[in-house]
Short mmCIF file of C-alpha atoms in Angstrom, two decimals:
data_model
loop_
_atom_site.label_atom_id
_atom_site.label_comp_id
_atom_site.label_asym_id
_atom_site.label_seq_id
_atom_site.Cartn_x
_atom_site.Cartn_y
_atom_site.Cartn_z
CA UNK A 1 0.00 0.00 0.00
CA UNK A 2 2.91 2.43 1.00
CA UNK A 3 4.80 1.74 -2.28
CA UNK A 4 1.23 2.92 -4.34
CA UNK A 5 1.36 5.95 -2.52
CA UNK A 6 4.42 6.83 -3.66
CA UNK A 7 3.88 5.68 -6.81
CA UNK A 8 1.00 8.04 -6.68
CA UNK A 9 2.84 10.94 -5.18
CA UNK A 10 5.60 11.02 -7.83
CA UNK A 11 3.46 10.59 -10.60
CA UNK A 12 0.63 13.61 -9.61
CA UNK A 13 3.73 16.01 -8.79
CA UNK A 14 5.32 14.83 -11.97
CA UNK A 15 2.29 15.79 -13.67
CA UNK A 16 1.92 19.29 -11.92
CA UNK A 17 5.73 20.12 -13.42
CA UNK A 18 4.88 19.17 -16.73
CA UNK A 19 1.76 21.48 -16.46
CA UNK A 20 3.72 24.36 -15.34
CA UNK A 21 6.34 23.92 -17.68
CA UNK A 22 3.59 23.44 -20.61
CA UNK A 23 1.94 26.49 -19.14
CA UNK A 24 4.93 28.83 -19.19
CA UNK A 25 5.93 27.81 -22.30
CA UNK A 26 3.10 28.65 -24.22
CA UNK A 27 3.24 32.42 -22.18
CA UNK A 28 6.60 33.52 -23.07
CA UNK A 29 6.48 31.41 -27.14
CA UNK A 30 3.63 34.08 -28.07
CA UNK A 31 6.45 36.83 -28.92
CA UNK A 32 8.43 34.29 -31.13
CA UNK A 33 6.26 33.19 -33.80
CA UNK A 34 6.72 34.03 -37.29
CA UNK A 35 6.25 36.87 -38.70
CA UNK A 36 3.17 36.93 -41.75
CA UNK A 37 4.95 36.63 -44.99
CA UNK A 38 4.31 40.78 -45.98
CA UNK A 39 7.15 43.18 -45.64
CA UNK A 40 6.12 45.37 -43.36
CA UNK A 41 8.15 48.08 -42.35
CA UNK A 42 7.40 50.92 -40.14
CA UNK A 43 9.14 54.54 -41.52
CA UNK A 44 8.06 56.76 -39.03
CA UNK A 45 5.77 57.56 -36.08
CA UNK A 46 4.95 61.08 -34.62
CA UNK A 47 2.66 61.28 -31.52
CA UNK A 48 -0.36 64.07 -31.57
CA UNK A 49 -2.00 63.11 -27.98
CA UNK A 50 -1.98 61.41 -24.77
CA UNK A 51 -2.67 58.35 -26.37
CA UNK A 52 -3.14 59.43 -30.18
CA UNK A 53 -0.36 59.16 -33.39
CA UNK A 54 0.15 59.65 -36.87
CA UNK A 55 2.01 55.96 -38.14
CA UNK A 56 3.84 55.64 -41.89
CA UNK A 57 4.02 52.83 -42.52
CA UNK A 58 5.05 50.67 -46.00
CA UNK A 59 3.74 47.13 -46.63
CA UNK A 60 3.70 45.38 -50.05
CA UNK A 61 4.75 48.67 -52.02
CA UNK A 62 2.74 50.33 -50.77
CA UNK A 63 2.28 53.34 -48.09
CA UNK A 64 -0.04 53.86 -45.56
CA UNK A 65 -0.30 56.85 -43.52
CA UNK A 66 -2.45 55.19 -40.07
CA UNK A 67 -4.17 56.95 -37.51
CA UNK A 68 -3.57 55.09 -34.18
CA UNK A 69 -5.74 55.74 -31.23
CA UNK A 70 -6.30 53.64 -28.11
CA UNK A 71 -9.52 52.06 -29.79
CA UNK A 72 -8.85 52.20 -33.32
CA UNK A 73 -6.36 52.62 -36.37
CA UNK A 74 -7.82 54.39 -39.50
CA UNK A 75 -5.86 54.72 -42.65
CA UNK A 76 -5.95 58.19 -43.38
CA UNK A 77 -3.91 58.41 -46.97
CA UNK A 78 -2.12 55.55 -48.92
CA UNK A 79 0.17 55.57 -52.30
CA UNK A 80 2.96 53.92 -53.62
CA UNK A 81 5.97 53.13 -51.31
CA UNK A 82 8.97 55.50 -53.06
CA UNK A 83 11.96 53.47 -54.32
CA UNK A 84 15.28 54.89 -52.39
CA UNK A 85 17.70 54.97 -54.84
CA UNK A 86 21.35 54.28 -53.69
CA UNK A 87 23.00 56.98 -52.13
CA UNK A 88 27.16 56.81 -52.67
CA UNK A 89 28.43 58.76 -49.57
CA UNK A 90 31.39 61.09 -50.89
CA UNK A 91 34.14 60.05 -48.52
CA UNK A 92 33.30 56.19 -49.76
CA UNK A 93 33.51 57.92 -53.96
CA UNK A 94 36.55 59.58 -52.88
CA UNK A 95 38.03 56.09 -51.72
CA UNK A 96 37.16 54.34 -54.28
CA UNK A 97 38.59 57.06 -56.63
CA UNK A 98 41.96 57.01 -54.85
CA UNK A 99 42.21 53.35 -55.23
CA UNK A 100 42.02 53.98 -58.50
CA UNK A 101 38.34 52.08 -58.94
CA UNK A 102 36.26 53.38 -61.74
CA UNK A 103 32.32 54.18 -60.87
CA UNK A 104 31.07 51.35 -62.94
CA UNK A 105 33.27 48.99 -60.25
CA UNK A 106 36.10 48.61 -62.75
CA UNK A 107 39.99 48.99 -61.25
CA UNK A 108 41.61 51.53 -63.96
CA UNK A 109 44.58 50.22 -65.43
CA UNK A 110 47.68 50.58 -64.16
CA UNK A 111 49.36 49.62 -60.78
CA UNK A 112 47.79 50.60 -57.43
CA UNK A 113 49.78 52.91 -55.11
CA UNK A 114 50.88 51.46 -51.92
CA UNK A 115 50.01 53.05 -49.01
CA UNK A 116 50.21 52.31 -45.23
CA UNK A 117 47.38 54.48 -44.17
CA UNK A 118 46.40 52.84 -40.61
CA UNK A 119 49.74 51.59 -39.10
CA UNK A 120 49.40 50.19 -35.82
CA UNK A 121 51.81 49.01 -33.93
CA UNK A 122 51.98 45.13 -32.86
CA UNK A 123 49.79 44.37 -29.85
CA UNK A 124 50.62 41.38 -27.81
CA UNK A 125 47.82 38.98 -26.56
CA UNK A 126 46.98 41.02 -23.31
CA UNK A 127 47.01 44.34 -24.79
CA UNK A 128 43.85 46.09 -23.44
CA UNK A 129 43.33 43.98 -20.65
CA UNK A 130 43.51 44.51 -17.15
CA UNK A 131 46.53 42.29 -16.92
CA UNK A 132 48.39 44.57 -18.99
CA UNK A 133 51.04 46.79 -17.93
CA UNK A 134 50.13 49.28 -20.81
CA UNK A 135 46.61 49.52 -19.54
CA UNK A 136 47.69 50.10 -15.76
CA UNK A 137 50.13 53.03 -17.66
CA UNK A 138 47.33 54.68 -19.44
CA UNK A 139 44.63 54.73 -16.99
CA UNK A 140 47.01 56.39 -14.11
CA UNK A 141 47.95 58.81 -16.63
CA UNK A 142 44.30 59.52 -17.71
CA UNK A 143 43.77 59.88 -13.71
CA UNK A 144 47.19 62.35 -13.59
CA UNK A 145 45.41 64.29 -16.29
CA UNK A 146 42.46 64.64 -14.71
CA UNK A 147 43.49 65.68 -11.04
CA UNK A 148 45.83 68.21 -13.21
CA UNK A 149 49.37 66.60 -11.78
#
């Protein structure tokens, strides 16, 4: 009789951990499904009350300017979503121009200059750590500088 209670005893609190496990499991897995298969994007937001805002928002080409309220979200203008056309940043043309690559991706002929633009000098494996010497040497003299000795 003693050994069914036990039997009894495991198996009900056995049961109680799977249902809490089960339980919390399906609580925190609601955030990590998968997303619906549109491209959705939200461009910008701009809040007009307490608990009003204008949305833009682009989904399938498309863009919707929402109306978001505590009870409801109205769409109050859609078009079509702009294309952004590539924008080269000038210090990346001016690179790329240096290394003597054309626009069209091309390298122009002729050799490549050599330069050592970046040189840094050889760290060894504890360089920036707190077992470094070097470290211990920069932070007193960041402290020297700043108590101006």
């Amino acid at each position: 009789m003693d050994t069914l209670l036990l039997v009894l005893r495991v198996g009900l609190s056995l049961a109680v951990v799977i249902v809490l496990l089960w339980m919390a499991q399906k609580r925190w897995s609601k955030g990590s499904r998968p997303a619906a298969e549109t491209d959705l994007q939200v461009v910008s937001r701009r809040s007009v009350g307490q608990k009003a805002s204008v949305v833009v928002v682009d989904a399938d080409g498309r863009r919707f300017l929402l109306g978001v309220t505590e009870h409801a979200i109205n769409v109050l203008h859609d078009g079509p979503a702009p294309v952004a056309a590539p924008v080269a940043e000038p210090a990346f043309a001016h690179s790329m121009q240096e290394a003597g690559v054309r626009q069209d991706g091309m390298a122009d002929a002729g050799p490549l200059p050599l330069r050592a633009r970046h040189h840094r000098p050889k760290q060894d494996a504890l360089s920036g750590s707190i077992l470094s010497s070097r470290t211990w040497q920069q932070a007193g003299a960041a402290v020297r500088k700043g108590l101006n000795l």
